[in-house]
Amino acid sequence: IRRLRKRHAADERGRAMVFFASQHHPLNGARFTGASGSFAAAPAEKSGAMQFIMDFLAGGIAGAVAKTCTAPIERVKLLIQTQDANPKIISGEVPRYTGIVNCFTRVSSEQGFSAFWRGNTVNVIRYFPTQAFNFAFKDTIKGFFPKYNSKTDFGKFFATNIASGGLAGAGSLAIVYPLDYARTRLASDVGSGQP
């Protein structure tokens, strides 16, 4: 194993820079020549398509993790909200939920602990593109509007942000509405929990 030694220098602005002993180290920044020509370290900024993909994945993964963590609360909320329309509860086959704690304990005992995540896969499939499109498209849509300075034209800057966020949200929700409907139907099911 070869040890890399660091040496510090200052750039033209007086900031400390780090150089690596190996001239071929990717963080060195020095140009070097190889068999197929001259190379330089990769630029720090990503291209438009790569940035879009990174934003899309970051928004989608963050949304999926958040929805999975809050799935039990969402399931209990939906059960309580839709119990008046559930045929098993209306007929008296399944008693009404009297509150949040009652719903949590009954779902766990009657349907099993994993029933808290019933409908979560559809929820994640629905929420991933929603958040991903919101996160990725907001800046793209914002590019269609005139640029305003937040310090001098705050009202126009704020309106541009609201409009671009609203258009990105409306577009993504129009695409994923059928998945939202399926998630609500699956989560409000008070079945036995048996496959």
GROMACS .gro file of C-alpha atoms in nm:
model
  195
    1ILE     CA    1   0.000   0.000   0.000
    2ARG     CA    2   0.138   0.330  -0.104
    3ARG     CA    3   0.085   0.619   0.134
    4LEU     CA    4  -0.018   0.950  -0.017
    5ARG     CA    5   0.140   1.254   0.136
    6LYS     CA    6  -0.045   1.584   0.138
    7ARG     CA    7   0.115   1.920   0.109
    8HIS     CA    8  -0.066   2.248   0.150
    9ALA     CA    9  -0.035   2.556  -0.064
   10ALA     CA   10  -0.234   2.874  -0.106
   11ASP     CA   11  -0.415   2.977  -0.421
   12GLU     CA   12  -0.442   3.330  -0.553
   13ARG     CA   13  -0.715   3.416  -0.299
   14GLY     CA   14  -0.515   3.288  -0.003
   15ARG     CA   15  -0.726   2.976   0.055
   16ALA     CA   16  -0.551   2.655   0.150
   17MET     CA   17  -0.543   2.393  -0.124
   18VAL     CA   18  -0.463   2.024  -0.089
   19PHE     CA   19  -0.234   1.846  -0.335
   20PHE     CA   20  -0.162   1.477  -0.339
   21ALA     CA   21   0.182   1.326  -0.394
   22SER     CA   22   0.065   1.113  -0.685
   23GLN     CA   23   0.025   1.315  -1.004
   24HIS     CA   24  -0.246   1.071  -1.121
   25HIS     CA   25  -0.465   1.109  -0.810
   26PRO     CA   26  -0.815   1.222  -0.920
   27LEU     CA   27  -0.824   1.503  -0.664
   28ASN     CA   28  -0.486   1.645  -0.763
   29GLY     CA   29  -0.630   1.856  -1.044
   30ALA     CA   30  -0.305   1.845  -1.237
   31ARG     CA   31  -0.322   1.757  -1.603
   32PHE     CA   32  -0.155   1.437  -1.709
   33THR     CA   33  -0.105   1.253  -2.033
   34GLY     CA   34  -0.192   0.895  -2.100
   35ALA     CA   35  -0.198   0.663  -2.399
   36SER     CA   36  -0.510   0.825  -2.542
   37GLY     CA   37  -0.431   1.192  -2.482
   38SER     CA   38  -0.431   1.463  -2.219
   39PHE     CA   39  -0.669   1.440  -1.923
   40ALA     CA   40  -0.776   1.671  -1.642
   41ALA     CA   41  -0.968   1.614  -1.322
   42ALA     CA   42  -1.346   1.590  -1.367
   43PRO     CA   43  -1.534   1.918  -1.333
   44ALA     CA   44  -1.717   1.974  -1.006
   45GLU     CA   45  -2.049   2.068  -1.171
   46LYS     CA   46  -2.266   1.809  -1.341
   47SER     CA   47  -2.433   1.846  -1.678
   48GLY     CA   48  -2.802   1.938  -1.702
   49ALA     CA   49  -2.917   1.580  -1.762
   50MET     CA   50  -2.701   1.438  -1.485
   51GLN     CA   51  -2.820   1.706  -1.241
   52PHE     CA   52  -3.182   1.627  -1.336
   53ILE     CA   53  -3.126   1.256  -1.268
   54MET     CA   54  -2.956   1.330  -0.936
   55ASP     CA   55  -3.241   1.563  -0.831
   56PHE     CA   56  -3.499   1.306  -0.946
   57LEU     CA   57  -3.338   1.025  -0.744
   58ALA     CA   58  -3.274   1.240  -0.437
   59GLY     CA   59  -3.634   1.361  -0.426
   60GLY     CA   60  -3.777   1.016  -0.491
   61ILE     CA   61  -3.566   0.830  -0.237
   62ALA     CA   62  -3.624   1.093   0.031
   63GLY     CA   63  -3.999   1.075  -0.031
   64ALA     CA   64  -4.003   0.693  -0.026
   65VAL     CA   65  -3.813   0.675   0.303
   66ALA     CA   66  -4.036   0.939   0.462
   67LYS     CA   67  -4.356   0.763   0.352
   68THR     CA   68  -4.232   0.425   0.476
   69CYS     CA   69  -4.146   0.570   0.818
   70THR     CA   70  -4.486   0.735   0.855
   71ALA     CA   71  -4.690   0.448   0.703
   72PRO     CA   72  -4.842   0.328   1.035
   73ILE     CA   73  -4.975   0.676   1.114
   74GLU     CA   74  -5.110   0.712   0.761
   75ARG     CA   75  -5.282   0.372   0.779
   76VAL     CA   76  -5.453   0.451   1.111
   77LYS     CA   77  -5.561   0.791   0.979
   78LEU     CA   78  -5.715   0.634   0.669
   79LEU     CA   79  -5.890   0.360   0.869
   80ILE     CA   80  -6.051   0.615   1.100
   81GLN     CA   81  -6.144   0.849   0.813
   82THR     CA   82  -6.302   0.579   0.595
   83GLN     CA   83  -6.469   0.362   0.860
   84ASP     CA   84  -6.813   0.512   0.792
   85ALA     CA   85  -6.794   0.389   0.432
   86ASN     CA   86  -6.658   0.042   0.513
   87PRO     CA   87  -6.925  -0.231   0.464
   88LYS     CA   88  -6.782  -0.454   0.741
   89ILE     CA   89  -6.807  -0.172   0.995
   90ILE     CA   90  -7.152  -0.058   0.874
   91SER     CA   91  -7.291  -0.415   0.903
   92GLY     CA   92  -7.150  -0.455   1.254
   93GLU     CA   93  -6.918  -0.741   1.154
   94VAL     CA   94  -6.621  -0.529   1.267
   95PRO     CA   95  -6.670  -0.278   1.552
   96ARG     CA   96  -6.601   0.093   1.497
   97TYR     CA   97  -6.268   0.240   1.597
   98THR     CA   98  -6.315   0.464   1.899
   99GLY     CA   99  -5.990   0.658   1.862
  100ILE     CA  100  -5.630   0.657   1.751
  101VAL     CA  101  -5.498   0.436   2.032
  102ASN     CA  102  -5.786   0.192   1.986
  103CYS     CA  103  -5.714   0.174   1.614
  104PHE     CA  104  -5.339   0.115   1.667
  105THR     CA  105  -5.397  -0.165   1.920
  106ARG     CA  106  -5.675  -0.335   1.723
  107VAL     CA  107  -5.488  -0.330   1.392
  108SER     CA  108  -5.182  -0.478   1.560
  109SER     CA  109  -5.376  -0.752   1.742
  110GLU     CA  110  -5.634  -0.838   1.472
  111GLN     CA  111  -5.428  -0.804   1.155
  112GLY     CA  112  -5.067  -0.828   1.272
  113PHE     CA  113  -4.791  -0.572   1.299
  114SER     CA  114  -4.711  -0.578   0.927
  115ALA     CA  115  -5.068  -0.461   0.852
  116PHE     CA  116  -4.957  -0.106   0.939
  117TRP     CA  117  -4.769  -0.108   0.608
  118ARG     CA  118  -5.059  -0.245   0.400
  119GLY     CA  119  -5.082  -0.029   0.090
  120ASN     CA  120  -4.738   0.122   0.153
  121THR     CA  121  -4.583  -0.024  -0.162
  122VAL     CA  122  -4.844   0.151  -0.375
  123ASN     CA  123  -4.796   0.461  -0.160
  124VAL     CA  124  -4.420   0.457  -0.225
  125ILE     CA  125  -4.475   0.389  -0.597
  126ARG     CA  126  -4.713   0.686  -0.600
  127TYR     CA  127  -4.502   0.917  -0.385
  128PHE     CA  128  -4.163   0.845  -0.547
  129PRO     CA  129  -4.253   1.001  -0.884
  130THR     CA  130  -4.454   1.277  -0.715
  131GLN     CA  131  -4.161   1.399  -0.508
  132ALA     CA  132  -3.905   1.317  -0.774
  133PHE     CA  133  -4.089   1.516  -1.041
  134ASN     CA  134  -4.152   1.803  -0.800
  135PHE     CA  135  -3.786   1.817  -0.700
  136ALA     CA  136  -3.648   1.772  -1.052
  137PHE     CA  137  -3.898   1.975  -1.255
  138LYS     CA  138  -3.924   2.280  -1.031
  139ASP     CA  139  -3.592   2.419  -1.147
  140THR     CA  140  -3.660   2.321  -1.508
  141ILE     CA  141  -3.998   2.495  -1.507
  142LYS     CA  142  -3.847   2.790  -1.320
  143GLY     CA  143  -3.610   2.834  -1.617
  144PHE     CA  144  -3.909   2.925  -1.838
  145PHE     CA  145  -3.985   3.228  -1.621
  146PRO     CA  146  -3.784   3.552  -1.617
  147LYS     CA  147  -3.508   3.568  -1.356
  148TYR     CA  148  -3.565   3.806  -1.065
  149ASN     CA  149  -3.331   3.910  -0.787
  150SER     CA  150  -3.461   3.806  -0.446
  151LYS     CA  151  -3.319   4.120  -0.284
  152THR     CA  152  -3.452   4.382  -0.526
  153ASP     CA  153  -3.766   4.217  -0.673
  154PHE     CA  154  -3.876   3.991  -0.391
  155GLY     CA  155  -4.245   3.988  -0.491
  156LYS     CA  156  -4.170   3.876  -0.848
  157PHE     CA  157  -3.907   3.629  -0.725
  158PHE     CA  158  -4.157   3.481  -0.478
  159ALA     CA  159  -4.434   3.462  -0.741
  160THR     CA  160  -4.197   3.284  -0.982
  161ASN     CA  161  -4.111   3.027  -0.715
  162ILE     CA  162  -4.478   2.971  -0.630
  163ALA     CA  163  -4.574   2.935  -0.998
  164SER     CA  164  -4.292   2.694  -1.084
  165GLY     CA  165  -4.356   2.482  -0.774
  166GLY     CA  166  -4.729   2.479  -0.840
  167LEU     CA  167  -4.689   2.375  -1.202
  168ALA     CA  168  -4.443   2.099  -1.110
  169GLY     CA  169  -4.679   1.972  -0.839
  170ALA     CA  170  -4.986   1.985  -1.062
  171GLY     CA  171  -4.810   1.794  -1.338
  172SER     CA  172  -4.682   1.520  -1.113
  173LEU     CA  173  -5.015   1.477  -0.931
  174ALA     CA  174  -5.202   1.447  -1.260
  175ILE     CA  175  -4.977   1.155  -1.350
  176VAL     CA  176  -4.996   0.969  -1.017
  177TYR     CA  177  -5.364   1.020  -0.923
  178PRO     CA  178  -5.465   0.659  -1.013
  179LEU     CA  179  -5.197   0.529  -0.776
  180ASP     CA  180  -5.330   0.756  -0.501
  181TYR     CA  181  -5.676   0.607  -0.546
  182ALA     CA  182  -5.536   0.250  -0.530
  183ARG     CA  183  -5.339   0.333  -0.215
  184THR     CA  184  -5.649   0.468  -0.040
  185ARG     CA  185  -5.847   0.156  -0.130
  186LEU     CA  186  -5.573  -0.080  -0.005
  187ALA     CA  187  -5.502   0.112   0.316
  188SER     CA  188  -5.870   0.138   0.415
  189ASP     CA  189  -5.922  -0.238   0.386
  190VAL     CA  190  -5.993  -0.389   0.730
  191GLY     CA  191  -5.951  -0.749   0.614
  192SER     CA  192  -5.818  -1.029   0.834
  193GLY     CA  193  -5.456  -0.977   0.735
  194GLN     CA  194  -5.440  -1.332   0.593
  195PRO     CA  195  -5.297  -1.345   0.238
   0.00000   0.00000   0.00000
